[in-house]
Amino acid sequence: MKATLKKTTPSPEHSFNIHKDIGHAILSAWHYHPECELLVVKRSYGTCLIGDYVGPFKNGDVFLFGSNLPHTFRCEQEYMQNDTEKVGETIVVLFQNNTWGDKFLNLPEISPIVKLLNTSKLGLRLKGVTKRKVGKIAEEMLNESPARKLISLLSALEIIAATKEYEMISSNGFNLEVNSIDQSRINTIFEYTFNNYHQKVALEEVAALINMGKHSFCRYFKSKTKKTYIQFLMEVRIGNACRLLVEEEFNMTEVGYACGYNNISHFYHQFKALTKKNPMDYRSNYLKTEKKFTD
């Protein structure tokens, strides 16, 4: 899947870029960039694709992406309306691996951060106290002086490297050659899947979108994404089911139907296979966690 190269240009007084995206500005195509990215989701829900990972994201999530890791975030439509209280909002920090200079990065005290940036090539989702600390630092950076911004970024990376409160997102086997894959075909498949996951999806119909036969399409998709299309569709459906379970007051059957499952036992089976929990336990654990952090 050929991701689009996204170029960013810092202002003359900055060596890196930090900005806030609101509403439609959050949307992005499947893309990559040479800069590392620290992303804070202040308010939004949806499905993200990061390397070969597909899954839900939500309010409060914080991610660290290494250089040239393809990714995209697809927000629910309600977060795209700029004139509502629920408008989506993210903070994006883009910086080069050598922002502080090669000599600085060769200092022994900085080796944990260098190791962290190498690890982040597969994408990291922060957890626990680290997630909240780094999210707060990123928000404060928006209004800091240029020098303080640079110090704060280093501080955020040091916190992540020291605590290791994160999980890797993409698999170790993911090695996407971003300059050698057909972008329009994959984007067509993504768009169709995101728009139709809630109903029956036939492989023949998806294959026809890019003028392929069913079997050729299956081989093509797996060669580019390291997973079958059926697995990808399941991940999109279960990712949206996770969002509905924590955001809406639907019962389990309603969630299953809303995500394209006519057989509810099959929905339960796939949900547990992907999340290691049944839908009821997933909702219960989420609510307990939310209560713990808001009390």
mmCIF file of C-alpha atoms in Angstrom:
data_model
loop_
_atom_site.group_PDB
_atom_site.id
_atom_site.type_symbol
_atom_site.label_atom_id
_atom_site.label_comp_id
_atom_site.label_asym_id
_atom_site.label_seq_id
_atom_site.Cartn_x
_atom_site.Cartn_y
_atom_site.Cartn_z
ATOM 1 C CA MET A 1 0.000 0.000 0.000
ATOM 2 C CA LYS A 2 1.739 3.120 -1.125
ATOM 3 C CA ALA A 3 1.221 5.722 1.541
ATOM 4 C CA THR A 4 1.364 9.398 0.634
ATOM 5 C CA LEU A 5 4.465 11.328 1.678
ATOM 6 C CA LYS A 6 3.304 14.191 3.885
ATOM 7 C CA LYS A 7 5.676 17.158 4.080
ATOM 8 C CA THR A 8 5.756 19.527 7.037
ATOM 9 C CA THR A 9 7.654 22.776 7.325
ATOM 10 C CA PRO A 10 8.479 24.216 10.762
ATOM 11 C CA SER A 11 8.396 27.987 11.151
ATOM 12 C CA PRO A 12 11.772 29.841 11.054
ATOM 13 C CA GLU A 13 11.895 30.109 14.854
ATOM 14 C CA HIS A 14 11.269 26.373 15.443
ATOM 15 C CA SER A 15 13.208 23.199 14.664
ATOM 16 C CA PHE A 16 10.029 21.090 14.837
ATOM 17 C CA ASN A 17 6.285 21.474 14.355
ATOM 18 C CA ILE A 18 3.549 21.452 16.997
ATOM 19 C CA HIS A 19 -0.065 22.322 16.274
ATOM 20 C CA LYS A 20 -3.656 21.585 17.196
ATOM 21 C CA ASP A 21 -6.080 20.012 14.690
ATOM 22 C CA ILE A 22 -9.820 20.545 15.093
ATOM 23 C CA GLY A 23 -12.782 18.975 13.292
ATOM 24 C CA HIS A 24 -12.129 18.137 9.641
ATOM 25 C CA ALA A 25 -8.438 18.988 10.054
ATOM 26 C CA ILE A 26 -8.043 15.709 11.974
ATOM 27 C CA LEU A 27 -8.825 13.655 8.868
ATOM 28 C CA SER A 28 -5.848 12.381 6.914
ATOM 29 C CA ALA A 29 -5.190 9.968 4.093
ATOM 30 C CA TRP A 30 -2.999 6.889 4.551
ATOM 31 C CA HIS A 31 0.327 8.706 4.828
ATOM 32 C CA TYR A 32 3.837 8.731 6.249
ATOM 33 C CA HIS A 33 6.512 11.335 6.911
ATOM 34 C CA PRO A 34 10.220 11.331 7.817
ATOM 35 C CA GLU A 35 9.449 13.040 11.133
ATOM 36 C CA CYS A 36 8.544 11.169 14.307
ATOM 37 C CA GLU A 37 5.085 12.055 15.588
ATOM 38 C CA LEU A 38 3.665 12.459 19.073
ATOM 39 C CA LEU A 39 -0.137 12.470 18.789
ATOM 40 C CA VAL A 40 -2.541 13.329 21.608
ATOM 41 C CA VAL A 41 -6.245 12.613 21.028
ATOM 42 C CA LYS A 42 -8.018 15.123 23.228
ATOM 43 C CA ARG A 43 -11.503 14.431 21.917
ATOM 44 C CA SER A 44 -12.455 11.928 19.232
ATOM 45 C CA TYR A 45 -13.444 8.328 18.594
ATOM 46 C CA GLY A 46 -12.901 6.204 15.529
ATOM 47 C CA THR A 47 -10.708 3.609 13.855
ATOM 48 C CA CYS A 48 -6.981 3.912 13.254
ATOM 49 C CA LEU A 49 -4.666 2.094 10.855
ATOM 50 C CA ILE A 50 -1.046 2.099 11.999
ATOM 51 C CA GLY A 51 1.329 -0.101 10.032
ATOM 52 C CA ASP A 52 -0.528 -3.416 9.876
ATOM 53 C CA TYR A 53 -2.674 -2.662 12.949
ATOM 54 C CA VAL A 54 -6.380 -1.834 12.760
ATOM 55 C CA GLY A 55 -8.331 -0.894 15.874
ATOM 56 C CA PRO A 56 -10.271 1.747 17.785
ATOM 57 C CA PHE A 57 -8.938 4.945 19.268
ATOM 58 C CA LYS A 58 -10.640 7.190 21.803
ATOM 59 C CA ASN A 59 -10.469 10.315 23.938
ATOM 60 C CA GLY A 60 -7.208 10.572 25.864
ATOM 61 C CA ASP A 61 -5.155 8.216 23.675
ATOM 62 C CA VAL A 62 -1.513 9.202 23.147
ATOM 63 C CA PHE A 63 0.636 7.709 20.382
ATOM 64 C CA LEU A 64 4.281 7.911 19.351
ATOM 65 C CA PHE A 65 5.092 7.050 15.737
ATOM 66 C CA GLY A 66 8.607 6.560 14.441
ATOM 67 C CA SER A 67 9.921 7.896 11.163
ATOM 68 C CA ASN A 68 8.090 6.761 7.989
ATOM 69 C CA LEU A 69 5.451 4.633 9.735
ATOM 70 C CA PRO A 70 2.271 4.771 7.594
ATOM 71 C CA HIS A 71 -0.898 5.638 9.509
ATOM 72 C CA THR A 72 -4.344 7.165 9.261
ATOM 73 C CA PHE A 73 -7.131 8.007 11.723
ATOM 74 C CA ARG A 74 -10.772 7.799 10.674
ATOM 75 C CA CYS A 75 -12.979 9.748 13.088
ATOM 76 C CA GLU A 76 -16.699 9.283 13.492
ATOM 77 C CA GLN A 77 -18.648 11.934 11.581
ATOM 78 C CA GLU A 78 -20.007 13.632 14.705
ATOM 79 C CA TYR A 79 -16.472 14.696 15.641
ATOM 80 C CA MET A 80 -15.982 16.374 12.269
ATOM 81 C CA GLN A 81 -18.562 19.110 12.877
ATOM 82 C CA ASN A 82 -16.691 22.269 13.850
ATOM 83 C CA ASP A 83 -19.745 23.982 15.318
ATOM 84 C CA THR A 84 -20.583 21.457 18.049
ATOM 85 C CA GLU A 85 -19.335 20.866 21.589
ATOM 86 C CA LYS A 86 -18.239 17.400 20.505
ATOM 87 C CA VAL A 87 -15.874 18.635 17.792
ATOM 88 C CA GLY A 88 -12.773 16.473 17.573
ATOM 89 C CA GLU A 89 -9.431 17.829 18.747
ATOM 90 C CA THR A 90 -5.882 16.483 18.577
ATOM 91 C CA ILE A 91 -2.410 17.823 19.343
ATOM 92 C CA VAL A 92 0.321 16.861 16.872
ATOM 93 C CA VAL A 93 4.071 17.166 17.466
ATOM 94 C CA LEU A 94 6.336 16.398 14.492
ATOM 95 C CA PHE A 95 10.089 16.241 15.002
ATOM 96 C CA GLN A 96 13.164 14.751 13.353
ATOM 97 C CA ASN A 97 15.183 11.991 15.025
ATOM 98 C CA ASN A 98 18.165 14.346 15.172
ATOM 99 C CA THR A 99 16.303 17.495 16.227
ATOM 100 C CA TRP A 100 18.834 18.013 19.035
ATOM 101 C CA GLY A 101 21.849 17.238 16.833
ATOM 102 C CA ASP A 102 23.890 14.072 16.328
ATOM 103 C CA LYS A 103 26.471 14.923 18.999
ATOM 104 C CA PHE A 104 23.748 15.406 21.595
ATOM 105 C CA LEU A 105 22.117 12.088 20.689
ATOM 106 C CA ASN A 106 25.455 10.307 21.098
ATOM 107 C CA LEU A 107 25.685 11.323 24.757
ATOM 108 C CA PRO A 108 25.313 8.284 27.071
ATOM 109 C CA GLU A 109 22.579 10.049 29.066
ATOM 110 C CA ILE A 110 20.398 10.222 25.948
ATOM 111 C CA SER A 111 20.743 6.552 24.944
ATOM 112 C CA PRO A 112 17.322 5.567 26.428
ATOM 113 C CA ILE A 113 15.617 8.175 24.205
ATOM 114 C CA VAL A 114 17.525 6.987 21.132
ATOM 115 C CA LYS A 115 16.403 3.435 21.900
ATOM 116 C CA LEU A 116 12.818 4.651 22.360
ATOM 117 C CA LEU A 117 12.784 6.356 18.956
ATOM 118 C CA ASN A 118 14.041 3.150 17.335
ATOM 119 C CA THR A 119 11.321 1.167 19.111
ATOM 120 C CA SER A 120 8.682 3.667 17.983
ATOM 121 C CA LYS A 121 9.220 2.664 14.348
ATOM 122 C CA LEU A 122 6.421 0.148 14.928
ATOM 123 C CA GLY A 123 4.232 2.705 16.690
ATOM 124 C CA LEU A 124 3.568 2.996 20.428
ATOM 125 C CA ARG A 125 0.355 3.598 22.378
ATOM 126 C CA LEU A 126 1.074 5.086 25.811
ATOM 127 C CA LYS A 127 -0.645 3.781 28.933
ATOM 128 C CA GLY A 128 -1.414 4.706 32.531
ATOM 129 C CA VAL A 129 0.233 7.630 34.279
ATOM 130 C CA THR A 130 2.674 8.133 31.399
ATOM 131 C CA LYS A 131 -0.180 8.731 28.962
ATOM 132 C CA ARG A 132 -1.667 11.456 31.138
ATOM 133 C CA LYS A 133 1.694 13.117 31.923
ATOM 134 C CA VAL A 134 2.768 13.257 28.288
ATOM 135 C CA GLY A 135 -0.660 14.451 27.152
ATOM 136 C CA LYS A 136 -0.474 17.332 29.637
ATOM 137 C CA ILE A 137 3.061 18.260 28.527
ATOM 138 C CA ALA A 138 1.973 18.334 24.864
ATOM 139 C CA GLU A 139 -0.965 20.607 25.661
ATOM 140 C CA GLU A 140 1.227 23.013 27.622
ATOM 141 C CA MET A 141 3.759 23.090 24.773
ATOM 142 C CA LEU A 142 1.239 24.869 22.545
ATOM 143 C CA ASN A 143 1.684 28.097 24.531
ATOM 144 C CA GLU A 144 5.360 27.841 25.507
ATOM 145 C CA SER A 145 8.330 29.786 24.175
ATOM 146 C CA PRO A 146 10.366 28.124 21.385
ATOM 147 C CA ALA A 147 13.186 27.103 23.759
ATOM 148 C CA ARG A 148 10.760 25.750 26.356
ATOM 149 C CA LYS A 149 8.933 23.735 23.655
ATOM 150 C CA LEU A 150 12.180 21.957 22.794
ATOM 151 C CA ILE A 151 12.915 21.214 26.459
ATOM 152 C CA SER A 152 9.359 19.966 27.031
ATOM 153 C CA LEU A 153 9.557 17.599 24.055
ATOM 154 C CA LEU A 154 12.772 16.115 25.403
ATOM 155 C CA SER A 155 11.134 15.791 28.830
ATOM 156 C CA ALA A 156 8.134 13.952 27.357
ATOM 157 C CA LEU A 157 10.383 11.479 25.539
ATOM 158 C CA GLU A 158 12.470 10.955 28.681
ATOM 159 C CA ILE A 159 9.324 10.110 30.670
ATOM 160 C CA ILE A 160 8.207 7.562 28.072
ATOM 161 C CA ALA A 161 11.664 5.993 27.825
ATOM 162 C CA ALA A 162 12.062 5.763 31.612
ATOM 163 C CA THR A 163 8.679 4.255 32.455
ATOM 164 C CA LYS A 164 8.147 2.047 29.397
ATOM 165 C CA GLU A 165 4.388 2.376 29.955
ATOM 166 C CA TYR A 166 3.459 1.663 26.365
ATOM 167 C CA GLU A 167 2.460 -1.100 24.002
ATOM 168 C CA MET A 168 3.758 -1.671 20.490
ATOM 169 C CA ILE A 169 1.085 -1.303 17.845
ATOM 170 C CA SER A 170 2.314 -2.692 14.533
ATOM 171 C CA SER A 171 3.786 -6.186 14.309
ATOM 172 C CA ASN A 172 7.489 -6.989 14.115
ATOM 173 C CA GLY A 173 6.890 -8.519 10.697
ATOM 174 C CA PHE A 174 5.566 -5.273 9.244
ATOM 175 C CA ASN A 175 7.939 -3.827 6.677
ATOM 176 C CA LEU A 176 5.997 -1.704 4.238
ATOM 177 C CA GLU A 177 7.899 -0.373 1.234
ATOM 178 C CA VAL A 178 6.104 2.939 1.010
ATOM 179 C CA ASN A 179 7.459 3.825 -2.418
ATOM 180 C CA SER A 180 6.522 0.641 -4.246
ATOM 181 C CA ILE A 181 2.819 -0.023 -3.652
ATOM 182 C CA ASP A 182 -0.325 1.027 -5.447
ATOM 183 C CA GLN A 183 -1.815 3.826 -3.336
ATOM 184 C CA SER A 184 -5.090 4.298 -5.203
ATOM 185 C CA ARG A 185 -6.042 0.618 -4.996
ATOM 186 C CA ILE A 186 -5.512 0.351 -1.256
ATOM 187 C CA ASN A 187 -7.231 3.660 -0.556
ATOM 188 C CA THR A 188 -10.221 2.460 -2.591
ATOM 189 C CA ILE A 189 -10.384 -0.717 -0.507
ATOM 190 C CA PHE A 190 -10.075 1.230 2.752
ATOM 191 C CA GLU A 191 -12.793 3.717 1.804
ATOM 192 C CA TYR A 192 -15.206 0.990 0.731
ATOM 193 C CA THR A 193 -14.608 -1.019 3.902
ATOM 194 C CA PHE A 194 -15.059 1.932 6.269
ATOM 195 C CA ASN A 195 -18.279 2.903 4.499
ATOM 196 C CA ASN A 196 -19.772 -0.594 4.307
ATOM 197 C CA TYR A 197 -18.497 -2.656 7.269
ATOM 198 C CA HIS A 198 -21.956 -2.471 8.894
ATOM 199 C CA GLN A 199 -23.515 -4.548 6.113
ATOM 200 C CA LYS A 200 -22.679 -7.688 4.146
ATOM 201 C CA VAL A 201 -19.377 -7.321 2.287
ATOM 202 C CA ALA A 202 -18.634 -9.744 -0.534
ATOM 203 C CA LEU A 203 -15.052 -10.402 -1.605
ATOM 204 C CA GLU A 204 -16.129 -10.379 -5.256
ATOM 205 C CA GLU A 205 -17.505 -6.837 -4.884
ATOM 206 C CA VAL A 206 -14.371 -5.523 -3.210
ATOM 207 C CA ALA A 207 -12.132 -7.176 -5.802
ATOM 208 C CA ALA A 208 -14.192 -5.657 -8.623
ATOM 209 C CA LEU A 209 -13.499 -2.168 -7.257
ATOM 210 C CA ILE A 210 -9.857 -2.531 -8.317
ATOM 211 C CA ASN A 211 -10.584 -4.685 -11.390
ATOM 212 C CA MET A 212 -9.352 -7.964 -9.947
ATOM 213 C CA GLY A 213 -10.777 -11.414 -9.585
ATOM 214 C CA LYS A 214 -11.518 -12.727 -6.103
ATOM 215 C CA HIS A 215 -8.433 -14.942 -5.772
ATOM 216 C CA SER A 216 -6.033 -12.386 -7.284
ATOM 217 C CA PHE A 217 -7.415 -9.754 -4.961
ATOM 218 C CA CYS A 218 -6.912 -11.958 -1.886
ATOM 219 C CA ARG A 219 -3.289 -12.608 -2.823
ATOM 220 C CA TYR A 220 -2.717 -8.922 -3.607
ATOM 221 C CA PHE A 221 -4.190 -7.649 -0.340
ATOM 222 C CA LYS A 222 -2.265 -10.101 1.817
ATOM 223 C CA SER A 223 1.009 -9.346 0.036
ATOM 224 C CA LYS A 224 0.593 -5.649 0.797
ATOM 225 C CA THR A 225 -0.824 -5.740 4.333
ATOM 226 C CA LYS A 226 0.441 -9.073 5.730
ATOM 227 C CA LYS A 227 -3.149 -10.055 6.570
ATOM 228 C CA THR A 228 -6.194 -11.348 4.722
ATOM 229 C CA TYR A 229 -9.004 -9.020 3.733
ATOM 230 C CA ILE A 230 -11.398 -11.024 5.935
ATOM 231 C CA GLN A 231 -9.127 -10.376 8.921
ATOM 232 C CA PHE A 232 -8.941 -6.682 8.051
ATOM 233 C CA LEU A 233 -12.742 -6.468 7.792
ATOM 234 C CA MET A 234 -13.090 -8.215 11.152
ATOM 235 C CA GLU A 235 -10.686 -5.736 12.768
ATOM 236 C CA VAL A 236 -12.641 -2.782 11.381
ATOM 237 C CA ARG A 237 -15.935 -4.248 12.608
ATOM 238 C CA ILE A 238 -14.655 -5.149 16.077
ATOM 239 C CA GLY A 239 -12.892 -1.792 16.364
ATOM 240 C CA ASN A 240 -16.201 -0.040 15.793
ATOM 241 C CA ALA A 241 -17.938 -2.444 18.183
ATOM 242 C CA CYS A 242 -15.467 -1.410 20.907
ATOM 243 C CA ARG A 243 -16.383 2.217 20.323
ATOM 244 C CA LEU A 244 -20.140 1.541 20.477
ATOM 245 C CA LEU A 245 -19.745 -0.454 23.682
ATOM 246 C CA VAL A 246 -18.149 2.439 25.539
ATOM 247 C CA GLU A 247 -19.842 5.390 23.830
ATOM 248 C CA GLU A 248 -23.445 4.304 23.302
ATOM 249 C CA GLU A 249 -26.080 2.594 25.443
ATOM 250 C CA PHE A 250 -26.682 -0.228 22.978
ATOM 251 C CA ASN A 251 -27.106 -3.792 24.219
ATOM 252 C CA MET A 252 -24.741 -6.477 22.937
ATOM 253 C CA THR A 253 -27.079 -7.649 20.193
ATOM 254 C CA GLU A 254 -27.604 -4.112 18.898
ATOM 255 C CA VAL A 255 -23.831 -3.549 18.798
ATOM 256 C CA GLY A 256 -23.335 -6.748 16.830
ATOM 257 C CA TYR A 257 -25.990 -5.857 14.248
ATOM 258 C CA ALA A 258 -24.685 -2.281 13.948
ATOM 259 C CA CYS A 259 -21.238 -3.636 13.040
ATOM 260 C CA GLY A 260 -22.370 -6.048 10.339
ATOM 261 C CA TYR A 261 -22.983 -9.264 12.285
ATOM 262 C CA ASN A 262 -26.254 -11.060 11.647
ATOM 263 C CA ASN A 263 -25.112 -13.997 13.775
ATOM 264 C CA ILE A 264 -24.569 -12.715 17.331
ATOM 265 C CA SER A 265 -22.706 -15.826 18.492
ATOM 266 C CA HIS A 266 -20.273 -15.224 15.621
ATOM 267 C CA PHE A 267 -19.919 -11.612 16.795
ATOM 268 C CA TYR A 268 -19.073 -12.795 20.333
ATOM 269 C CA HIS A 269 -16.561 -15.304 18.970
ATOM 270 C CA GLN A 270 -14.725 -12.764 16.795
ATOM 271 C CA PHE A 271 -14.814 -10.088 19.493
ATOM 272 C CA LYS A 272 -13.179 -12.389 22.013
ATOM 273 C CA ALA A 273 -10.659 -13.647 19.470
ATOM 274 C CA LEU A 274 -9.489 -10.099 18.831
ATOM 275 C CA THR A 275 -9.789 -8.446 22.258
ATOM 276 C CA LYS A 276 -9.403 -11.491 24.563
ATOM 277 C CA LYS A 277 -12.639 -10.399 26.308
ATOM 278 C CA ASN A 278 -16.311 -10.856 25.599
ATOM 279 C CA PRO A 279 -18.254 -7.648 24.801
ATOM 280 C CA MET A 280 -19.864 -7.418 28.243
ATOM 281 C CA ASP A 281 -16.526 -7.729 30.061
ATOM 282 C CA TYR A 282 -14.957 -5.201 27.684
ATOM 283 C CA ARG A 283 -17.620 -2.616 28.535
ATOM 284 C CA SER A 284 -17.410 -3.374 32.251
ATOM 285 C CA ASN A 285 -13.608 -3.097 32.359
ATOM 286 C CA TYR A 286 -13.700 0.166 30.425
ATOM 287 C CA LEU A 287 -16.262 1.722 32.771
ATOM 288 C CA LYS A 288 -14.253 0.656 35.823
ATOM 289 C CA THR A 289 -11.103 2.197 34.361
ATOM 290 C CA GLU A 290 -12.881 5.438 33.519
ATOM 291 C CA LYS A 291 -14.311 5.655 37.033
ATOM 292 C CA LYS A 292 -10.866 5.086 38.553
ATOM 293 C CA PHE A 293 -9.369 8.003 36.615
ATOM 294 C CA THR A 294 -12.271 10.403 37.200
ATOM 295 C CA ASP A 295 -12.877 9.813 40.932
#
